[in-house]
């Protein structure tokens, strides 16, 4: 089979399409014929050499978390799916034995990791991590769900967003930001988001963004959000200096969920404001398989249409990562082997 492998950790020019043996399923596994695999900033960090998970000893490395396609074969002991099933993969990898796996939710697992291998014509996966696709859910849309939409949905749950609430999303034109806007709307909440690009903000407004702020300056953002209203929840995938901005605009007792570090891996915050305002900062990684199942239901019911910027062939995987690196996209970039 063909795979789009990272042959060098040098950015988009480090992607090469090579041949590898088609996998065979072992006990508890399934092989999925990949019809779509969305890429994420996680993959790009690996490709740029900015991830502790992969180094040059692991090359060639096949990334790709968000796999959708058709089950081709199953191993012994598999009863959840069978050949011919249309599926999407929940990329969570958990040990199943630690106290956090026992008590849940699964993404608290102390050995939590993520699946890699979807940028290929076929992927060998844990069969019990596959979610069946309902009628009307296409593979490209399904592939958009696991990382960006599952993460955003779980964050909205963590901040307890509901009808009439105001949710602040700095960096709203990224994958998690766009997903957060669409899902906040599904939940009946309102959203306010920021970006340096007026054109990209206009795109996200068409997807349900209620208030757009064209700025990256923390002081300008703080003033603009305050003028709009008091924020009930914050979805923070940027980190860095935007963490304090989120706390500044958050109501007393409000919650901020943090899932990323795009703008910086450390944040300096005002501790008195945190405890005097009874505000909560919550770490959030990915979501749960139950979250993904709910998202598939929302797509099948017509309540959610994942935003797809563009699809690419397997040979164009490097170009897909170049587009992500350029930050001109709104919505998901999906490889269709």
mmCIF file of N, CA and C in Angstrom, residues 9 14 31 43-44 46 67 85 120 129 136 142 150 179 184 211 222 231 233 249 263 284 297 304:
data_model
loop_
_atom_site.group_PDB
_atom_site.id
_atom_site.type_symbol
_atom_site.label_atom_id
_atom_site.label_comp_id
_atom_site.label_asym_id
_atom_site.label_seq_id
_atom_site.Cartn_x
_atom_site.Cartn_y
_atom_site.Cartn_z
ATOM 1 N N UNK A 9 12.100 15.455 9.335
ATOM 2 C CA UNK A 9 11.310 16.330 10.206
ATOM 3 C C UNK A 9 11.690 17.782 9.916
ATOM 4 N N UNK A 14 9.288 17.473 3.902
ATOM 5 C CA UNK A 14 9.755 16.207 4.448
ATOM 6 C C UNK A 14 8.797 15.053 4.251
ATOM 7 N N UNK A 31 -8.546 -3.653 10.181
ATOM 8 C CA UNK A 31 -7.878 -2.880 9.134
ATOM 9 C C UNK A 31 -8.939 -2.106 8.386
ATOM 10 N N UNK A 43 -0.036 16.970 13.899
ATOM 11 C CA UNK A 43 0.765 16.330 12.857
ATOM 12 C C UNK A 43 1.857 17.274 12.358
ATOM 13 N N UNK A 44 1.492 18.549 12.198
ATOM 14 C CA UNK A 44 2.464 19.519 11.692
ATOM 15 C C UNK A 44 3.605 19.713 12.675
ATOM 16 N N UNK A 46 4.792 17.480 14.662
ATOM 17 C CA UNK A 46 5.658 16.314 14.472
ATOM 18 C C UNK A 46 6.532 16.517 13.240
ATOM 19 N N UNK A 67 -9.094 9.121 11.087
ATOM 20 C CA UNK A 67 -9.305 8.143 10.022
ATOM 21 C C UNK A 67 -10.784 7.852 9.836
ATOM 22 N N UNK A 85 -18.370 -2.353 7.200
ATOM 23 C CA UNK A 85 -18.893 -1.254 8.015
ATOM 24 C C UNK A 85 -18.173 0.049 7.668
ATOM 25 N N UNK A 120 -2.477 6.960 4.872
ATOM 26 C CA UNK A 120 -2.147 5.724 4.171
ATOM 27 C C UNK A 120 -3.410 5.188 3.512
ATOM 28 N N UNK A 129 -12.210 1.027 19.066
ATOM 29 C CA UNK A 129 -12.145 2.487 18.950
ATOM 30 C C UNK A 129 -12.848 2.987 17.690
ATOM 31 N N UNK A 136 -25.895 8.995 5.616
ATOM 32 C CA UNK A 136 -25.818 10.424 5.357
ATOM 33 C C UNK A 136 -24.546 11.082 5.845
ATOM 34 N N UNK A 142 -16.746 12.926 8.312
ATOM 35 C CA UNK A 142 -16.445 12.139 9.512
ATOM 36 C C UNK A 142 -14.994 12.329 9.940
ATOM 37 N N UNK A 150 -14.174 16.985 18.312
ATOM 38 C CA UNK A 150 -14.271 16.279 19.587
ATOM 39 C C UNK A 150 -13.636 17.094 20.709
ATOM 40 N N UNK A 179 -14.692 24.801 15.053
ATOM 41 C CA UNK A 179 -15.555 23.775 15.635
ATOM 42 C C UNK A 179 -16.286 24.307 16.856
ATOM 43 N N UNK A 184 -21.036 25.627 19.660
ATOM 44 C CA UNK A 184 -21.695 26.548 20.588
ATOM 45 C C UNK A 184 -23.082 26.903 20.069
ATOM 46 N N UNK A 211 -19.962 37.458 17.380
ATOM 47 C CA UNK A 211 -19.197 38.696 17.535
ATOM 48 C C UNK A 211 -17.752 38.453 17.094
ATOM 49 N N UNK A 222 -9.305 42.553 25.130
ATOM 50 C CA UNK A 222 -9.929 42.659 26.448
ATOM 51 C C UNK A 222 -11.017 43.737 26.454
ATOM 52 N N UNK A 231 -18.377 37.143 29.840
ATOM 53 C CA UNK A 231 -18.181 35.823 29.248
ATOM 54 C C UNK A 231 -18.449 34.734 30.291
ATOM 55 N N UNK A 233 -17.873 31.298 29.492
ATOM 56 C CA UNK A 233 -16.888 30.246 29.308
ATOM 57 C C UNK A 233 -15.870 30.644 28.249
ATOM 58 N N UNK A 249 -11.854 38.565 31.101
ATOM 59 C CA UNK A 249 -13.213 38.789 30.582
ATOM 60 C C UNK A 249 -14.206 37.781 31.142
ATOM 61 N N UNK A 263 0.105 29.781 20.988
ATOM 62 C CA UNK A 263 0.706 31.100 21.214
ATOM 63 C C UNK A 263 1.741 31.091 22.331
ATOM 64 N N UNK A 284 -7.818 20.390 29.290
ATOM 65 C CA UNK A 284 -8.695 19.506 28.522
ATOM 66 C C UNK A 284 -7.928 18.941 27.331
ATOM 67 N N UNK A 297 -23.837 11.632 15.467
ATOM 68 C CA UNK A 297 -25.296 11.794 15.501
ATOM 69 C C UNK A 297 -25.706 13.191 15.017
ATOM 70 N N UNK A 304 -25.162 19.594 12.386
ATOM 71 C CA UNK A 304 -23.769 20.011 12.280
ATOM 72 C C UNK A 304 -23.226 19.601 10.920
#
